[in-house]
Amino acid sequence: QVQLVESGGGLVQPGGSLGLSCAASGSIFSINAMGWYRQAPGKQRELVATITGGGSTNYADSVKGRFTISRDNAKNTVYLQMNSLKPEDTAVYYCNAIVRPKATVYEYEYWGQGTQVTVSS
C-alpha cells in the first residue's frame, strides 16, 4: 500500500507565496515521476507541474516563472513553491506519483487527498 500525504495549503493574499509538500510512504520500491495538479470549482483537474526522478521539470504555461517544483528522492517527497500567487490559482491541489511498489514490476499512479489553496484579499 502506498500513501501520498500533502501539507501546506491555506489562505494567502494576492502576490503572496505558499509552499506545498507531499510525502509518499508505504511499500515503495521506486518512484518515477511526481507532480502537482489542481482543480478549481466547476473546472476539470489540470496539470500544474511535474518532475521526473532525474529532475526534469514541466510546468503549465499559467504558472511558469511563478511556481517551482522540486523533490527529495531520499525522502520520497515532492515540493511546490508558489510565488506571486493570483486569485485564479485558487483550487484544491493534488499530489501525484508514479510508483513501483515492492514485490511487483509494475508502476501505478497514486493521488493525495488534496489540499486547499485560496488566494484572496
PDB file of N, CA, C and O in Angstrom, residues 9-46:
ATOM      1  N   GLY A   9      -1.220  23.767   2.450  1.00  0.00           N
ATOM      2  CA  GLY A   9      -2.218  24.650   1.859  1.00  0.00           C
ATOM      3  C   GLY A   9      -2.678  25.715   2.836  1.00  0.00           C
ATOM      4  O   GLY A   9      -2.293  25.722   3.996  1.00  0.00           O
ATOM      5  N   GLY A  10      -3.502  26.630   2.331  1.00  0.00           N
ATOM      6  CA  GLY A  10      -4.030  27.666   3.201  1.00  0.00           C
ATOM      7  C   GLY A  10      -4.511  28.873   2.433  1.00  0.00           C
ATOM      8  O   GLY A  10      -4.680  28.830   1.213  1.00  0.00           O
ATOM      9  N   LEU A  11      -4.686  29.959   3.178  1.00  0.00           N
ATOM     10  CA  LEU A  11      -5.156  31.220   2.620  1.00  0.00           C
ATOM     11  C   LEU A  11      -3.989  32.194   2.506  1.00  0.00           C
ATOM     12  O   LEU A  11      -3.218  32.358   3.458  1.00  0.00           O
ATOM     13  N   VAL A  12      -3.862  32.821   1.346  1.00  0.00           N
ATOM     14  CA  VAL A  12      -2.780  33.776   1.126  1.00  0.00           C
ATOM     15  C   VAL A  12      -3.320  34.928   0.297  1.00  0.00           C
ATOM     16  O   VAL A  12      -4.237  34.750  -0.516  1.00  0.00           O
ATOM     17  N   GLN A  13      -2.756  36.103   0.501  1.00  0.00           N
ATOM     18  CA  GLN A  13      -3.171  37.266  -0.270  1.00  0.00           C
ATOM     19  C   GLN A  13      -2.568  37.250  -1.669  1.00  0.00           C
ATOM     20  O   GLN A  13      -1.495  36.646  -1.877  1.00  0.00           O
ATOM     21  N   PRO A  14      -3.214  37.895  -2.618  1.00  0.00           N
ATOM     22  CA  PRO A  14      -2.624  38.003  -3.958  1.00  0.00           C
ATOM     23  C   PRO A  14      -1.219  38.587  -3.891  1.00  0.00           C
ATOM     24  O   PRO A  14      -0.960  39.533  -3.140  1.00  0.00           O
ATOM     25  N   GLY A  15      -0.326  37.984  -4.674  1.00  0.00           N
ATOM     26  CA  GLY A  15       1.071  38.399  -4.657  1.00  0.00           C
ATOM     27  C   GLY A  15       1.912  37.680  -3.625  1.00  0.00           C
ATOM     28  O   GLY A  15       3.136  37.806  -3.630  1.00  0.00           O
ATOM     29  N   GLY A  16       1.258  36.915  -2.769  1.00  0.00           N
ATOM     30  CA  GLY A  16       1.965  36.202  -1.716  1.00  0.00           C
ATOM     31  C   GLY A  16       2.543  34.882  -2.185  1.00  0.00           C
ATOM     32  O   GLY A  16       2.450  34.520  -3.357  1.00  0.00           O
ATOM     33  N   SER A  17       3.141  34.180  -1.229  1.00  0.00           N
ATOM     34  CA  SER A  17       3.787  32.899  -1.514  1.00  0.00           C
ATOM     35  C   SER A  17       3.265  31.816  -0.578  1.00  0.00           C
ATOM     36  O   SER A  17       2.832  32.104   0.547  1.00  0.00           O
ATOM     37  N   LEU A  18       3.350  30.594  -1.069  1.00  0.00           N
ATOM     38  CA  LEU A  18       2.918  29.440  -0.286  1.00  0.00           C
ATOM     39  C   LEU A  18       3.700  28.232  -0.776  1.00  0.00           C
ATOM     40  O   LEU A  18       4.005  28.132  -1.972  1.00  0.00           O
ATOM     41  N   GLY A  19       4.034  27.336   0.142  1.00  0.00           N
ATOM     42  CA  GLY A  19       4.728  26.122  -0.233  1.00  0.00           C
ATOM     43  C   GLY A  19       3.923  24.893   0.114  1.00  0.00           C
ATOM     44  O   GLY A  19       3.313  24.830   1.182  1.00  0.00           O
ATOM     45  N   LEU A  20       3.899  23.932  -0.788  1.00  0.00           N
ATOM     46  CA  LEU A  20       3.235  22.657  -0.565  1.00  0.00           C
ATOM     47  C   LEU A  20       4.276  21.553  -0.522  1.00  0.00           C
ATOM     48  O   LEU A  20       5.317  21.650  -1.182  1.00  0.00           O
ATOM     49  N   SER A  21       3.978  20.513   0.225  1.00  0.00           N
ATOM     50  CA  SER A  21       4.833  19.335   0.214  1.00  0.00           C
ATOM     51  C   SER A  21       3.954  18.093   0.182  1.00  0.00           C
ATOM     52  O   SER A  21       2.798  18.123   0.596  1.00  0.00           O
ATOM     53  N   CYS A  22       4.529  17.022  -0.330  1.00  0.00           N
ATOM     54  CA  CYS A  22       3.804  15.761  -0.437  1.00  0.00           C
ATOM     55  C   CYS A  22       4.788  14.625  -0.211  1.00  0.00           C
ATOM     56  O   CYS A  22       5.763  14.487  -0.958  1.00  0.00           O
ATOM     57  N   ALA A  23       4.527  13.838   0.798  1.00  0.00           N
ATOM     58  CA  ALA A  23       5.403  12.718   1.142  1.00  0.00           C
ATOM     59  C   ALA A  23       4.734  11.399   0.785  1.00  0.00           C
ATOM     60  O   ALA A  23       3.577  11.167   1.173  1.00  0.00           O
ATOM     61  N   ALA A  24       5.466  10.580   0.072  1.00  0.00           N
ATOM     62  CA  ALA A  24       4.994   9.237  -0.263  1.00  0.00           C
ATOM     63  C   ALA A  24       5.532   8.247   0.757  1.00  0.00           C
ATOM     64  O   ALA A  24       6.709   8.323   1.143  1.00  0.00           O
ATOM     65  N   SER A  25       4.678   7.332   1.171  1.00  0.00           N
ATOM     66  CA  SER A  25       5.102   6.337   2.153  1.00  0.00           C
ATOM     67  C   SER A  25       4.444   5.004   1.842  1.00  0.00           C
ATOM     68  O   SER A  25       3.489   4.927   1.070  1.00  0.00           O
ATOM     69  N   GLY A  26       4.974   3.965   2.472  1.00  0.00           N
ATOM     70  CA  GLY A  26       4.407   2.637   2.275  1.00  0.00           C
ATOM     71  C   GLY A  26       5.408   1.704   1.625  1.00  0.00           C
ATOM     72  O   GLY A  26       6.617   1.880   1.724  1.00  0.00           O
ATOM     73  N   SER A  27       4.868   0.712   0.940  1.00  0.00           N
ATOM     74  CA  SER A  27       5.702  -0.330   0.343  1.00  0.00           C
ATOM     75  C   SER A  27       6.195   0.133  -1.034  1.00  0.00           C
ATOM     76  O   SER A  27       5.676  -0.272  -2.062  1.00  0.00           O
ATOM     77  N   ILE A  28       7.237   0.965  -1.024  1.00  0.00           N
ATOM     78  CA  ILE A  28       7.720   1.600  -2.241  1.00  0.00           C
ATOM     79  C   ILE A  28       9.059   1.012  -2.664  1.00  0.00           C
ATOM     80  O   ILE A  28      10.003   0.991  -1.876  1.00  0.00           O
ATOM     81  N   PHE A  29       9.123   0.562  -3.925  1.00  0.00           N
ATOM     82  CA  PHE A  29      10.402   0.134  -4.491  1.00  0.00           C
ATOM     83  C   PHE A  29      11.086   1.321  -5.156  1.00  0.00           C
ATOM     84  O   PHE A  29      12.274   1.558  -4.953  1.00  0.00           O
ATOM     85  N   SER A  30      10.333   2.045  -5.956  1.00  0.00           N
ATOM     86  CA  SER A  30      10.886   3.227  -6.611  1.00  0.00           C
ATOM     87  C   SER A  30       9.749   4.159  -7.020  1.00  0.00           C
ATOM     88  O   SER A  30       8.604   3.745  -7.147  1.00  0.00           O
ATOM     89  N   ILE A  31      10.111   5.431  -7.199  1.00  0.00           N
ATOM     90  CA  ILE A  31       9.147   6.427  -7.654  1.00  0.00           C
ATOM     91  C   ILE A  31       9.651   7.041  -8.946  1.00  0.00           C
ATOM     92  O   ILE A  31      10.792   7.507  -9.007  1.00  0.00           O
ATOM     93  N   ASN A  32       8.825   7.033  -9.960  1.00  0.00           N
ATOM     94  CA  ASN A  32       9.172   7.627 -11.243  1.00  0.00           C
ATOM     95  C   ASN A  32       8.821   9.117 -11.174  1.00  0.00           C
ATOM     96  O   ASN A  32       9.381   9.849 -10.374  1.00  0.00           O
ATOM     97  N   ALA A  33       7.905   9.549 -11.967  1.00  0.00           N
ATOM     98  CA  ALA A  33       7.541  10.968 -11.951  1.00  0.00           C
ATOM     99  C   ALA A  33       6.656  11.307 -10.750  1.00  0.00           C
ATOM    100  O   ALA A  33       5.915  10.462 -10.255  1.00  0.00           O
ATOM    101  N   MET A  34       6.783  12.534 -10.305  1.00  0.00           N
ATOM    102  CA  MET A  34       5.897  13.094  -9.283  1.00  0.00           C
ATOM    103  C   MET A  34       5.377  14.431  -9.798  1.00  0.00           C
ATOM    104  O   MET A  34       6.024  15.061 -10.640  1.00  0.00           O
ATOM    105  N   GLY A  35       4.236  14.843  -9.298  1.00  0.00           N
ATOM    106  CA  GLY A  35       3.703  16.089  -9.810  1.00  0.00           C
ATOM    107  C   GLY A  35       2.598  16.669  -8.976  1.00  0.00           C
ATOM    108  O   GLY A  35       2.182  16.078  -7.966  1.00  0.00           O
ATOM    109  N   TRP A  36       2.159  17.830  -9.404  1.00  0.00           N
ATOM    110  CA  TRP A  36       1.056  18.529  -8.765  1.00  0.00           C
ATOM    111  C   TRP A  36      -0.004  18.862  -9.813  1.00  0.00           C
ATOM    112  O   TRP A  36       0.333  19.297 -10.925  1.00  0.00           O
ATOM    113  N   TYR A  37      -1.239  18.643  -9.440  1.00  0.00           N
ATOM    114  CA  TYR A  37      -2.381  19.002 -10.264  1.00  0.00           C
ATOM    115  C   TYR A  37      -3.300  19.861  -9.406  1.00  0.00           C
ATOM    116  O   TYR A  37      -3.176  19.873  -8.180  1.00  0.00           O
ATOM    117  N   ARG A  38      -4.219  20.548 -10.041  1.00  0.00           N
ATOM    118  CA  ARG A  38      -5.174  21.345  -9.267  1.00  0.00           C
ATOM    119  C   ARG A  38      -6.544  21.307  -9.927  1.00  0.00           C
ATOM    120  O   ARG A  38      -6.667  21.096 -11.131  1.00  0.00           O
ATOM    121  N   GLN A  39      -7.544  21.539  -9.088  1.00  0.00           N
ATOM    122  CA  GLN A  39      -8.913  21.559  -9.584  1.00  0.00           C
ATOM    123  C   GLN A  39      -9.674  22.693  -8.907  1.00  0.00           C
ATOM    124  O   GLN A  39      -9.835  22.684  -7.681  1.00  0.00           O
ATOM    125  N   ALA A  40     -10.091  23.635  -9.707  1.00  0.00           N
ATOM    126  CA  ALA A  40     -10.888  24.752  -9.210  1.00  0.00           C
ATOM    127  C   ALA A  40     -12.364  24.381  -9.289  1.00  0.00           C
ATOM    128  O   ALA A  40     -12.750  23.503 -10.080  1.00  0.00           O
ATOM    129  N   PRO A  41     -13.208  25.031  -8.509  1.00  0.00           N
ATOM    130  CA  PRO A  41     -14.641  24.724  -8.539  1.00  0.00           C
ATOM    131  C   PRO A  41     -15.218  24.851  -9.943  1.00  0.00           C
ATOM    132  O   PRO A  41     -14.995  25.843 -10.637  1.00  0.00           O
ATOM    133  N   GLY A  42     -15.918  23.817 -10.375  1.00  0.00           N
ATOM    134  CA  GLY A  42     -16.553  23.839 -11.677  1.00  0.00           C
ATOM    135  C   GLY A  42     -15.628  23.598 -12.851  1.00  0.00           C
ATOM    136  O   GLY A  42     -16.047  23.695 -14.010  1.00  0.00           O
ATOM    137  N   LYS A  43     -14.382  23.294 -12.564  1.00  0.00           N
ATOM    138  CA  LYS A  43     -13.409  23.062 -13.646  1.00  0.00           C
ATOM    139  C   LYS A  43     -12.811  21.667 -13.532  1.00  0.00           C
ATOM    140  O   LYS A  43     -12.860  21.032 -12.486  1.00  0.00           O
ATOM    141  N   GLN A  44     -12.202  21.230 -14.624  1.00  0.00           N
ATOM    142  CA  GLN A  44     -11.532  19.936 -14.632  1.00  0.00           C
ATOM    143  C   GLN A  44     -10.177  20.038 -13.947  1.00  0.00           C
ATOM    144  O   GLN A  44      -9.573  21.109 -13.879  1.00  0.00           O
ATOM    145  N   ARG A  45      -9.726  18.913 -13.452  1.00  0.00           N
ATOM    146  CA  ARG A  45      -8.390  18.862 -12.862  1.00  0.00           C
ATOM    147  C   ARG A  45      -7.364  19.131 -13.957  1.00  0.00           C
ATOM    148  O   ARG A  45      -7.460  18.596 -15.066  1.00  0.00           O
ATOM    149  N   GLU A  46      -6.356  19.953 -13.629  1.00  0.00           N
ATOM    150  CA  GLU A  46      -5.339  20.308 -14.628  1.00  0.00           C
ATOM    151  C   GLU A  46      -3.946  20.144 -14.050  1.00  0.00           C
ATOM    152  O   GLU A  46      -3.732  20.266 -12.837  1.00  0.00           O
TER     153      GLU A  46
END
